[in-house]
Amino acid sequence: MLFEFAVVAGILFGVYYALLGVGLNLVFGVLQVVNLAHGDVVMLGSYLAFEAYYAWHLNPLWAVVIGVVPALVAGGALYAGVGPRLARAADPEMLSLVLFFGISQIIEALATVAFGNNQRSVPASSLGAAPLRILGERYPRDWWVVAGVSAFVLAALFAYLYASPVGRATRAVMSSPRESAAVGIDVRRVSVATFGVGTFLAASAGVLGVFLLGGVNPTEGVSITVTAFAVIVLGGLGNAPGTVLGGLVFGLATELTQTYASTWSGLVPYVLLLVVMLARPKGLLSKSARVA
Amino acid sequence: MADPHGPREGQATPLPSADPALLRVEGLSVAHGALQVLWEVDLHLAEGEILVVLGANGAGKSTLLSAIGGHLPPLGGRLVLDKVDITRLPASRRARMGLILMTEQGVFPDLSVGENLRLGAWRLGRSEAAASIEEALTRFEELAGRLRSPAGSLSGGQRKMLGLAKALAGRPRVLVLDEPSAGLSPLYVKQVVADLASLRRDGPAVLLAEQNVAFLELADRVAVLEGGRVRFTGSLTELRRDEALAEAFFGLEGRAPA
Ligand SMILES: Nc1ncnc2c1ncn2[C@@H]1O[C@H](COP(=O)(O)OP(=O)(O)OP(=O)(O)O)[C@@H](O)[C@H]1O
Ligand SMILES: [Mg+2]
């Protein structure tokens, strides 16, 4: 019973982890930049859920919808501002690391001022759903609601990437920026759009994370970025569909260790990261054919 | 050697416009970092014309084509496409104007054959894109059966074919090709030459860099790059008359492995 429970929980959490990582991976795939502020945007999303529930008396899931426009605009505007400077830099990778690290620190400091240092949380009962029964086990309502909303957002993202012209251009840039420019795609505009979408994905993962990650505090950004990074390395950097597999593997691994060796569970992201980096540097889905 | 039925005979008659050149390269100098590679290159390309750029390894052919495509900013000089100065326009703008470069890679390896073609037609409106993709698939039947395969899974020859089909799907006015024969077996080279030959009527103007002399049969004119400068431009007949050059290029033909 314990095993089945861990597996189902691992899948539910895994879908969520895929959402947590996919924005970071999309941005990496298009811009070749690890957005170190990813976790801080997740944190802001959690505060948005907190405010939606306590200040505006809404179902906190509304924060996903409320966040769409501000996240797209703020993310897009940020990249429209810094992108040209990065493109001119002699060492854009280094500059962007420093830049996004700085942004991460600023968000953290501002969040501390705005929300204080305490851990905040939102009760699972606010979601207004009943616990779920699978194979005779009860799973908390926030787990399956979060997994369901995550799956929905991921499905919307893949519809965007595979069925819209902008999405197709996005995947083209992920495959080859130079080739994209050669067919007439404005790589800069695709980058701005992608940063906006990535910011929204992070914020929505934050709204849901206030439940699955056990609340929110202003300093959690860095560890969330590390978790998201582990997920996308598992699935393959720059490989958006791979992120779903990465999330599931990550979810199963953490749930199984939590069940059978809970003291070690904090190590899981780091150990997985190392193992994959050493054994399959291009992610679990990588085949040699893709490289050739 | 030139196609007797092609539109080439009309070339001598003056075109209505004052400047018959569709693409004009004026005094173009280009560097890779601190290393200058091209010195004041002058070239022009008329509507429907095929110009083959010859040159040894390292002569600067790829550099020239990259700069024309907008992937390398020039140190000096000008590029004019249909009387519009495009020197400062980014590659994507040039492509949307119909100046399409088939890079050495030529395809999006992670995307499917079908998506490569759709992206090739990026600059066109929806219905024109659909028509041009249809057309490309009729021309390159081999691709039609593999629309869903990732381009990265194609053989080298098929990949070149897709690169060409993708470039043509954009209905280029000027098609710029960098060594379409590189890495191909003689059979595929023949096919690529035939594909390009079939474009001649109402086709785009073509600027093509090659080392393989098989492509010379397509050429309306030839330009020879040597050490980053234009050493010669003229017809194939004129090139054959220049002994030193003729030996350099046609001598190679004799030595090339079958
Ligand atoms: N990315 C680069 N960085 C620095 N130097 C370069 C770069 N690309 C080319 N060069 C140099 O520029 C010169 C011209 O190279 P280019 O690739 O244009 O020649 P090419 O005529 O296309 O040769 P090939 O027939 O081998 O393709 C060479 O000396 C080469 O070393
Ligand atoms: Mg070359």
Coordinates of C-alpha atoms and ligand atoms in Angstrom, one line a residue:
Chain A
M1 CA 0.0 0.0 0.0
L2 CA 2.8 2.3 0.9
F3 CA 4.4 1.7 -2.5
E4 CA 1.3 2.4 -4.4
F5 CA 0.7 5.6 -2.4
A6 CA 4.2 6.8 -3.1
V7 CA 3.8 6.1 -6.8
V8 CA 0.5 8.0 -7.2
A9 CA 1.8 10.8 -5.0
G10 CA 5.0 10.8 -7.1
I11 CA 3.0 11.2 -10.3
L12 CA 0.8 14.0 -8.9
F13 CA 3.8 15.9 -7.6
G14 CA 5.7 15.0 -10.8
V15 CA 3.1 16.8 -13.0
Y16 CA 3.6 19.8 -10.7
Y17 CA 7.4 19.6 -10.9
A18 CA 7.1 19.6 -14.7
L19 CA 5.2 22.9 -14.5
L20 CA 7.8 24.2 -12.1
G21 CA 10.6 23.5 -14.5
V22 CA 9.1 24.1 -17.9
G23 CA 9.3 27.9 -17.8
L24 CA 12.9 27.8 -16.9
N25 CA 13.6 25.3 -19.7
L26 CA 11.7 27.3 -22.3
V27 CA 13.7 30.4 -21.5
F28 CA 16.9 28.4 -21.5
G29 CA 16.0 26.8 -24.8
V30 CA 15.4 30.1 -26.6
L31 CA 17.8 32.4 -24.8
Q32 CA 20.6 30.0 -23.7
V33 CA 20.3 31.7 -20.3
V34 CA 19.6 30.1 -16.9
N35 CA 17.2 32.5 -15.4
L36 CA 18.4 32.6 -11.8
A37 CA 15.3 34.7 -10.8
H38 CA 12.9 31.8 -11.8
G39 CA 12.4 30.7 -8.2
D40 CA 11.8 34.2 -7.1
V41 CA 9.0 34.7 -9.6
V42 CA 7.6 31.4 -8.4
M43 CA 7.7 32.9 -4.9
L44 CA 5.8 36.0 -6.1
G45 CA 3.2 33.7 -7.6
S46 CA 2.7 32.1 -4.2
Y47 CA 2.2 35.5 -2.6
L48 CA -0.4 36.3 -5.3
A49 CA -2.3 33.2 -4.2
F50 CA -2.0 34.2 -0.6
E51 CA -3.4 37.7 -1.4
A52 CA -6.1 36.4 -3.6
Y53 CA -7.4 34.2 -0.7
Y54 CA -6.9 36.5 2.3
A55 CA -7.2 40.0 0.8
W56 CA -9.6 39.4 -2.0
H57 CA -11.5 36.4 -0.6
L58 CA -11.2 34.4 -3.8
N59 CA -10.5 30.8 -4.5
P60 CA -6.6 31.1 -4.7
L61 CA -6.6 29.3 -8.1
W62 CA -7.9 32.6 -9.5
A63 CA -4.4 33.9 -9.0
V64 CA -3.3 31.8 -12.0
V65 CA -5.7 33.8 -14.2
I66 CA -5.0 37.1 -12.5
G67 CA -1.3 36.5 -13.0
V68 CA -1.5 36.0 -16.8
V69 CA -1.3 39.6 -18.0
P70 CA 1.0 41.1 -15.3
A71 CA 3.5 38.2 -15.8
L72 CA 3.5 38.3 -19.6
V73 CA 3.9 42.1 -19.6
A74 CA 6.5 42.3 -16.8
G75 CA 8.5 39.4 -18.2
G76 CA 8.3 40.6 -21.7
A77 CA 9.2 44.2 -20.7
L78 CA 12.1 43.0 -18.6
Y79 CA 13.6 41.1 -21.5
A80 CA 12.9 43.8 -24.0
G81 CA 14.9 46.1 -21.7
V82 CA 17.9 43.9 -21.0
G83 CA 17.9 41.7 -24.2
P84 CA 19.7 44.2 -26.5
R85 CA 22.3 44.9 -23.8
L86 CA 22.9 41.1 -23.4
A87 CA 23.2 40.7 -27.2
R88 CA 25.9 43.3 -27.4
A89 CA 27.9 41.9 -24.5
A90 CA 31.2 40.3 -25.1
D91 CA 30.3 37.4 -22.7
P92 CA 26.5 37.3 -22.7
E93 CA 26.3 34.0 -20.6
M94 CA 28.3 35.5 -17.8
L95 CA 26.5 38.9 -17.9
S96 CA 23.1 37.2 -17.9
L97 CA 24.0 35.1 -14.9
V98 CA 25.0 38.1 -13.0
L99 CA 22.0 40.1 -14.2
F100 CA 19.4 37.5 -13.2
F101 CA 21.2 36.8 -9.9
G102 CA 20.8 40.5 -9.2
I103 CA 17.2 40.5 -10.2
S104 CA 16.7 37.5 -7.9
Q105 CA 18.2 39.3 -5.0
I106 CA 16.1 42.4 -5.6
I107 CA 12.9 40.4 -5.8
E108 CA 13.8 38.7 -2.6
A109 CA 14.5 41.9 -0.8
L110 CA 11.4 43.6 -2.0
A111 CA 9.3 40.6 -1.0
T112 CA 10.7 40.7 2.5
V113 CA 9.7 44.4 2.8
A114 CA 6.3 43.7 1.4
F115 CA 5.3 40.5 3.1
G116 CA 7.7 40.1 6.1
N117 CA 9.9 37.2 6.9
N118 CA 7.3 34.7 8.1
Q119 CA 6.3 31.6 6.4
R120 CA 2.8 32.0 5.0
S121 CA 0.4 29.4 3.8
V122 CA -3.1 29.0 2.4
P123 CA -5.3 26.1 3.7
A124 CA -6.0 23.3 1.2
S125 CA -9.7 23.6 2.1
S126 CA -9.7 26.9 0.2
L127 CA -9.6 24.9 -3.0
G128 CA -13.1 23.7 -2.2
A129 CA -12.6 20.2 -3.5
A130 CA -12.9 16.8 -1.8
P131 CA -10.0 14.5 -1.2
L132 CA -9.5 11.9 -4.0
R133 CA -9.6 8.2 -3.6
I134 CA -7.4 6.0 -5.8
L135 CA -7.0 2.3 -5.2
G136 CA -8.4 2.7 -1.7
E137 CA -6.0 5.4 -0.7
R138 CA -7.0 9.0 0.1
Y139 CA -5.0 11.8 -1.5
P140 CA -5.2 15.3 -0.1
R141 CA -7.4 17.5 -2.3
D142 CA -4.7 20.1 -2.9
W143 CA -2.5 17.4 -4.4
W144 CA -4.8 16.3 -7.2
V145 CA -6.2 19.8 -7.8
V146 CA -2.7 21.1 -8.2
A147 CA -1.7 18.2 -10.5
G148 CA -4.9 18.8 -12.5
V149 CA -4.3 22.6 -13.0
S150 CA -0.6 21.9 -13.7
A151 CA -1.6 19.4 -16.4
F152 CA -4.0 22.0 -17.9
V153 CA -1.4 24.7 -18.0
L154 CA 1.1 22.3 -19.6
A155 CA -1.4 21.3 -22.2
A156 CA -2.1 24.9 -23.0
L157 CA 1.6 25.5 -23.3
F158 CA 2.1 22.6 -25.7
A159 CA -0.9 23.7 -27.8
Y160 CA 0.9 27.1 -28.0
L161 CA 4.2 25.6 -28.9
Y162 CA 2.9 23.1 -31.5
A163 CA -0.2 24.6 -33.0
S164 CA 0.4 28.4 -33.1
P165 CA 2.7 30.3 -35.5
V166 CA 4.5 32.0 -32.6
G167 CA 4.9 28.7 -30.9
R168 CA 6.4 27.2 -34.0
A169 CA 8.8 30.1 -34.3
T170 CA 9.7 29.6 -30.6
R171 CA 10.7 26.0 -31.3
A172 CA 12.5 27.1 -34.4
V173 CA 14.6 29.4 -32.3
M174 CA 15.2 26.7 -29.8
S175 CA 16.5 24.5 -32.6
S176 CA 18.7 27.1 -34.3
P177 CA 18.6 30.9 -33.8
R178 CA 20.7 31.5 -37.0
E179 CA 18.5 29.4 -39.1
S180 CA 15.4 31.1 -37.7
A181 CA 16.7 34.5 -38.7
A182 CA 17.5 33.1 -42.1
V183 CA 13.8 32.2 -42.7
G184 CA 12.7 35.7 -41.5
I185 CA 11.8 35.0 -37.9
D186 CA 12.4 38.0 -35.7
V187 CA 14.4 36.2 -33.0
R188 CA 14.3 39.2 -30.6
R189 CA 10.5 39.3 -30.6
V190 CA 10.3 35.6 -30.1
S191 CA 12.7 36.0 -27.1
V192 CA 10.6 38.7 -25.6
A193 CA 7.4 36.6 -26.0
T194 CA 9.2 33.6 -24.5
F195 CA 10.4 35.5 -21.5
G196 CA 6.9 36.7 -20.9
V197 CA 5.5 33.1 -21.2
G198 CA 8.3 31.7 -19.0
T199 CA 7.5 34.3 -16.3
F200 CA 3.8 33.4 -16.4
L201 CA 4.7 29.7 -16.1
A202 CA 6.8 30.5 -13.1
A203 CA 4.1 32.6 -11.5
S204 CA 1.5 29.9 -12.0
A205 CA 3.8 27.3 -10.5
G206 CA 4.0 29.7 -7.6
V207 CA 0.2 29.9 -7.1
L208 CA 0.1 26.1 -7.0
G209 CA 3.3 25.8 -5.0
V210 CA 1.8 27.6 -2.0
F211 CA 0.1 24.2 -1.5
L212 CA 2.6 21.6 -2.7
L213 CA 5.7 23.3 -1.5
G214 CA 4.2 23.9 2.0
G215 CA 3.6 27.7 2.0
V216 CA 5.8 30.6 1.0
N217 CA 8.6 32.8 2.4
P218 CA 10.7 35.5 0.7
T219 CA 13.9 33.5 0.8
E220 CA 12.7 30.3 -0.9
G221 CA 13.5 31.4 -4.4
V222 CA 17.0 30.0 -4.6
S223 CA 16.1 26.5 -3.5
I224 CA 13.1 26.5 -6.0
T225 CA 15.4 27.5 -8.8
V226 CA 17.7 24.6 -7.9
T227 CA 14.7 22.2 -7.8
A228 CA 13.5 23.5 -11.2
F229 CA 17.0 23.2 -12.6
A230 CA 17.3 19.5 -11.5
V231 CA 14.0 18.8 -13.2
I232 CA 15.1 20.3 -16.5
V233 CA 18.5 18.7 -16.5
L234 CA 16.7 15.4 -16.0
G235 CA 14.5 16.0 -19.0
G236 CA 17.1 17.6 -21.1
L237 CA 18.1 21.3 -21.3
G238 CA 16.1 23.1 -23.9
N239 CA 13.8 20.1 -24.4
A240 CA 10.3 21.3 -23.4
P241 CA 8.5 17.9 -23.8
G242 CA 11.4 16.2 -21.9
T243 CA 10.6 18.4 -18.9
V244 CA 7.4 16.5 -18.4
L245 CA 9.4 13.3 -18.1
G246 CA 12.0 15.1 -15.9
G247 CA 9.2 16.2 -13.6
L248 CA 7.7 12.7 -13.3
V249 CA 11.1 11.1 -12.5
F250 CA 11.8 13.8 -10.0
G251 CA 8.4 13.5 -8.4
L252 CA 8.7 9.7 -8.1
A253 CA 12.2 9.8 -6.8
T254 CA 11.4 12.4 -4.1
E255 CA 8.2 10.6 -3.0
L256 CA 9.8 7.2 -2.9
T257 CA 12.7 8.4 -0.8
Q258 CA 10.4 10.4 1.4
T259 CA 8.4 7.1 2.0
Y260 CA 11.3 4.8 2.6
A261 CA 14.2 7.0 3.7
S262 CA 12.7 10.4 4.6
T263 CA 15.9 11.8 6.2
W264 CA 17.6 11.6 2.8
S265 CA 14.9 13.2 0.7
G266 CA 16.4 16.6 0.8
L267 CA 19.4 15.2 -1.1
V268 CA 17.4 13.9 -4.0
P269 CA 17.5 16.9 -6.3
Y270 CA 21.3 17.2 -6.0
V271 CA 22.0 13.5 -6.3
L272 CA 19.7 13.2 -9.4
L273 CA 21.4 16.3 -10.9
L274 CA 24.8 14.8 -10.5
V275 CA 23.9 11.4 -11.8
V276 CA 22.2 12.7 -14.8
M277 CA 24.9 15.2 -15.6
L278 CA 27.5 12.4 -15.5
A279 CA 25.5 9.7 -17.2
R280 CA 23.3 11.5 -19.7
P281 CA 24.3 15.1 -20.0
K282 CA 21.7 15.8 -22.6
G283 CA 18.8 14.5 -20.5
L284 CA 17.0 11.2 -20.1
L285 CA 15.3 11.5 -23.5
S286 CA 18.5 12.1 -25.4
K287 CA 19.4 9.8 -28.2
S288 CA 22.6 9.9 -30.1
A289 CA 20.6 10.5 -33.3
R290 CA 19.6 13.9 -32.0
V291 CA 23.2 15.0 -31.7
A292 CA 24.5 13.5 -35.0
Chain B
M1 CA 26.8 24.7 -72.2
A2 CA 24.1 27.1 -71.2
D3 CA 20.5 25.9 -71.6
P4 CA 19.6 27.0 -75.1
H5 CA 15.9 27.2 -74.2
G6 CA 16.4 29.3 -71.1
P7 CA 15.6 32.9 -70.8
R8 CA 19.3 33.8 -71.0
E9 CA 19.3 35.1 -74.6
G10 CA 17.2 37.9 -73.4
Q11 CA 19.9 39.1 -71.1
A12 CA 21.6 41.4 -73.6
T13 CA 18.4 43.4 -74.2
P14 CA 18.2 46.3 -71.7
L15 CA 15.8 45.9 -68.9
P16 CA 13.3 48.7 -68.4
S17 CA 14.7 49.8 -65.0
A18 CA 17.8 52.0 -65.0
D19 CA 19.7 49.5 -62.7
P20 CA 19.2 46.0 -63.9
A21 CA 20.8 44.5 -60.8
L22 CA 18.4 42.9 -58.3
L23 CA 21.2 42.5 -55.8
R24 CA 24.3 44.7 -55.7
V25 CA 27.3 44.2 -53.5
E26 CA 29.4 47.4 -53.4
G27 CA 32.9 47.6 -51.9
L28 CA 32.0 45.0 -49.2
S29 CA 34.7 44.5 -46.5
V30 CA 34.1 41.9 -43.8
A31 CA 36.1 40.6 -40.8
H32 CA 35.8 37.8 -38.4
G33 CA 36.8 39.6 -35.2
A34 CA 40.2 41.1 -35.9
L35 CA 40.8 39.1 -39.0
Q36 CA 39.7 40.8 -42.2
V37 CA 38.6 38.2 -44.7
L38 CA 36.9 40.2 -47.5
W39 CA 38.3 43.3 -49.2
E40 CA 36.0 45.6 -51.2
V41 CA 34.1 43.0 -53.0
D42 CA 31.9 44.2 -55.9
L43 CA 29.3 41.9 -57.4
H44 CA 25.9 42.2 -58.9
L45 CA 23.1 39.8 -59.7
A46 CA 20.3 40.4 -62.2
E47 CA 16.8 39.2 -62.0
G48 CA 16.7 35.4 -62.8
E49 CA 20.5 35.2 -63.2
I50 CA 22.6 32.4 -61.7
L51 CA 26.0 33.6 -60.5
V52 CA 28.5 30.9 -59.3
V53 CA 31.2 32.1 -56.9
L54 CA 34.3 29.9 -57.1
G55 CA 37.2 30.0 -54.7
A56 CA 39.6 27.7 -52.9
N57 CA 39.1 26.7 -49.2
G58 CA 39.3 29.8 -47.1
A59 CA 38.9 32.2 -50.0
G60 CA 36.0 33.8 -48.2
K61 CA 33.0 32.4 -50.0
S62 CA 31.0 31.5 -46.9
T63 CA 32.0 34.8 -45.3
L64 CA 30.6 36.7 -48.3
L65 CA 27.3 34.8 -48.3
S66 CA 26.9 35.2 -44.6
A67 CA 27.4 38.9 -44.9
I68 CA 24.9 39.1 -47.7
G69 CA 22.4 37.1 -45.6
G70 CA 22.9 39.5 -42.7
H71 CA 24.7 37.2 -40.3
L72 CA 27.9 39.2 -40.2
P73 CA 28.1 42.9 -40.0
P74 CA 30.4 44.4 -42.7
L75 CA 33.3 46.7 -41.9
G76 CA 32.5 48.8 -44.9
G77 CA 30.6 48.8 -48.2
R78 CA 27.0 48.6 -49.2
L79 CA 24.4 45.9 -50.0
V80 CA 21.4 46.9 -52.2
L81 CA 18.4 44.7 -52.9
D82 CA 16.1 46.0 -55.5
K83 CA 17.2 49.6 -54.9
V84 CA 16.8 49.3 -51.2
D85 CA 19.9 49.7 -49.0
I86 CA 19.9 46.6 -46.8
T87 CA 23.4 47.0 -45.4
R88 CA 22.1 47.7 -41.8
L89 CA 19.0 45.4 -41.9
P90 CA 19.0 42.3 -39.7
A91 CA 19.0 38.9 -41.4
S92 CA 15.3 38.3 -40.6
R93 CA 14.3 41.5 -42.4
R94 CA 16.4 40.6 -45.4
A95 CA 14.8 37.1 -45.5
R96 CA 11.3 38.7 -45.3
M97 CA 12.2 40.8 -48.3
G98 CA 12.9 37.7 -50.2
L99 CA 16.7 37.4 -49.9
I100 CA 17.0 33.9 -48.6
L101 CA 20.2 32.2 -47.6
M102 CA 20.5 28.5 -47.3
T103 CA 23.1 28.2 -44.6
E104 CA 25.6 25.3 -44.5
Q105 CA 23.3 23.7 -41.9
G106 CA 20.3 24.5 -44.0
V107 CA 17.6 22.9 -41.8
F108 CA 16.1 22.9 -38.2
P109 CA 17.4 19.5 -37.1
D110 CA 15.0 19.1 -34.1
L111 CA 11.9 19.9 -36.2
S112 CA 10.0 17.7 -38.6
V113 CA 10.4 17.9 -42.3
G114 CA 6.9 19.3 -42.6
E115 CA 7.6 22.0 -40.0
N116 CA 10.9 22.9 -41.7
L117 CA 8.9 23.6 -44.9
R118 CA 6.3 25.6 -43.0
L119 CA 9.1 27.7 -41.4
G120 CA 10.7 28.1 -44.8
A121 CA 7.5 29.7 -45.9
W122 CA 7.4 31.9 -42.8
R123 CA 7.6 35.2 -44.8
L124 CA 4.5 34.3 -46.9
G125 CA 0.8 34.7 -46.1
R126 CA -1.1 31.6 -45.1
S127 CA -2.5 30.7 -48.5
E128 CA 0.6 31.5 -50.5
A129 CA 2.6 29.4 -48.0
A130 CA 0.3 26.4 -48.4
A131 CA 0.7 26.7 -52.2
S132 CA 4.5 27.1 -52.1
I133 CA 4.8 24.1 -49.7
E134 CA 2.7 22.0 -52.1
E135 CA 5.0 23.1 -54.9
A136 CA 8.1 22.2 -53.0
L137 CA 6.7 18.7 -52.2
T138 CA 5.9 18.1 -55.9
R139 CA 9.4 19.1 -56.8
F140 CA 11.0 17.0 -54.0
E141 CA 8.8 14.0 -53.9
E142 CA 11.2 12.1 -51.6
L143 CA 10.3 14.5 -48.8
A144 CA 6.6 14.0 -49.1
G145 CA 6.8 10.6 -47.5
R146 CA 8.8 11.8 -44.5
L147 CA 6.9 14.9 -43.4
R148 CA 6.8 13.7 -39.8
S149 CA 10.4 12.6 -39.5
P150 CA 12.8 15.0 -37.7
A151 CA 15.1 16.7 -40.2
G152 CA 18.0 15.6 -38.1
S153 CA 17.2 11.9 -38.9
L154 CA 17.6 12.5 -42.7
S155 CA 20.7 11.5 -44.6
G156 CA 23.2 14.2 -45.6
G157 CA 21.8 14.3 -49.1
Q158 CA 18.2 14.3 -48.0
R159 CA 19.0 17.1 -45.6
K160 CA 20.5 19.2 -48.4
M161 CA 17.4 18.5 -50.4
L162 CA 15.2 19.6 -47.5
G163 CA 17.4 22.7 -47.1
L164 CA 16.8 23.6 -50.7
A165 CA 13.1 22.8 -50.5
K166 CA 12.8 24.9 -47.4
A167 CA 14.6 27.8 -49.0
L168 CA 12.4 27.6 -52.1
A169 CA 9.2 27.3 -49.9
G170 CA 9.9 31.0 -49.0
R171 CA 9.5 31.9 -52.7
P172 CA 12.9 33.8 -52.7
R173 CA 13.7 36.6 -55.1
V174 CA 17.3 36.1 -54.5
L175 CA 18.4 32.6 -53.4
V176 CA 21.8 32.4 -51.8
L177 CA 23.3 28.9 -51.5
D178 CA 26.5 28.0 -49.7
E179 CA 28.0 24.8 -51.1
P180 CA 24.8 22.8 -51.7
S181 CA 27.0 19.9 -52.8
A182 CA 29.2 19.7 -49.6
G183 CA 29.4 16.1 -48.4
L184 CA 27.2 14.7 -51.1
S185 CA 27.9 11.7 -53.3
P186 CA 28.3 12.4 -57.1
L187 CA 24.8 11.1 -57.6
Y188 CA 23.2 13.6 -55.2
V189 CA 25.4 16.4 -56.7
K190 CA 23.8 15.6 -60.1
Q191 CA 20.4 15.7 -58.5
V192 CA 21.0 19.0 -56.8
V193 CA 22.3 20.5 -60.1
A194 CA 19.2 19.2 -61.9
D195 CA 17.0 20.6 -59.2
L196 CA 18.6 24.0 -59.6
A197 CA 18.5 23.8 -63.4
S198 CA 14.7 23.1 -63.2
L199 CA 14.3 26.4 -61.4
R200 CA 15.7 28.5 -64.2
R201 CA 12.5 29.6 -65.9
D202 CA 10.8 32.3 -63.8
G203 CA 13.0 31.2 -60.9
P204 CA 14.8 33.4 -58.4
A205 CA 18.1 34.9 -59.0
V206 CA 20.7 32.5 -57.5
L207 CA 24.0 33.3 -55.9
L208 CA 25.8 30.1 -55.3
A209 CA 29.2 29.3 -53.7
E210 CA 30.8 26.1 -54.8
Q211 CA 34.0 24.2 -55.3
N212 CA 32.4 21.5 -57.3
V213 CA 32.7 22.4 -61.0
A214 CA 29.6 20.4 -61.8
F215 CA 27.7 23.5 -60.8
L216 CA 29.4 25.6 -63.5
E217 CA 27.0 24.3 -66.1
L218 CA 24.3 26.3 -64.4
A219 CA 26.2 29.5 -64.3
D220 CA 25.2 32.5 -66.3
R221 CA 28.3 34.2 -64.9
V222 CA 31.1 33.2 -62.7
A223 CA 33.0 35.1 -60.0
V224 CA 36.3 34.0 -58.6
L225 CA 37.3 34.9 -55.0
E226 CA 40.9 34.7 -54.1
G227 CA 42.2 35.7 -50.7
G228 CA 39.1 37.7 -50.0
R229 CA 39.1 39.7 -53.2
V230 CA 37.3 39.3 -56.5
R231 CA 39.9 38.0 -58.9
F232 CA 37.5 37.6 -61.9
T233 CA 33.9 38.0 -63.0
G234 CA 32.6 37.1 -66.3
S235 CA 31.2 34.3 -68.4
L236 CA 32.3 30.7 -68.3
T237 CA 33.9 31.1 -71.7
E238 CA 35.9 34.0 -70.5
L239 CA 37.0 32.0 -67.4
R240 CA 38.2 29.2 -69.6
R241 CA 40.2 31.7 -71.6
D242 CA 42.1 32.8 -68.5
E243 CA 44.8 30.2 -68.3
A244 CA 45.9 30.5 -64.7
L245 CA 42.3 30.4 -63.4
A246 CA 41.2 27.7 -65.8
E247 CA 44.0 25.5 -64.6
A248 CA 43.2 26.2 -61.0
F249 CA 39.6 25.1 -61.4
F250 CA 39.4 22.7 -64.3
G251 CA 42.7 21.2 -63.2
L252 CA 41.0 20.3 -60.0
E253 CA 38.2 18.6 -61.9
G254 CA 40.7 16.1 -63.3
R255 CA 42.2 15.3 -59.9
A256 CA 38.9 15.0 -58.1
P257 CA 38.1 11.5 -57.0
A258 CA 35.2 9.9 -58.9
Ligands
LIG1 N1 33.9 32.1 -37.5 C1 35.1 32.4 -37.9 N2 35.9 33.0 -37.0 C2 37.2 33.4 -37.4 N3 37.6 33.2 -38.7 C3 36.8 32.7 -39.6 C4 35.5 32.2 -39.2 N4 35.0 31.7 -40.3 C5 35.9 31.8 -41.3 N5 37.0 32.4 -40.8 C6 38.2 32.6 -41.6 O1 37.8 33.4 -42.8 C7 38.5 33.0 -43.9 C8 37.5 32.7 -45.0 O2 36.7 31.6 -44.6 P1 35.4 31.2 -45.4 O3 34.7 30.2 -44.5 O4 34.6 32.4 -45.8 O5 36.0 30.5 -46.6 P2 35.3 29.6 -47.8 O6 35.7 30.2 -49.0 O7 33.9 29.5 -47.5 O8 36.0 28.2 -47.5 P3 35.5 26.7 -47.8 O9 35.6 26.5 -49.2 O10 36.4 25.9 -47.0 O11 34.1 26.7 -47.2 C9 39.3 31.8 -43.5 O12 40.7 32.2 -43.4 C10 38.8 31.4 -42.2 O13 39.8 30.9 -41.4
MG2 MG 32.6 27.9 -47.0

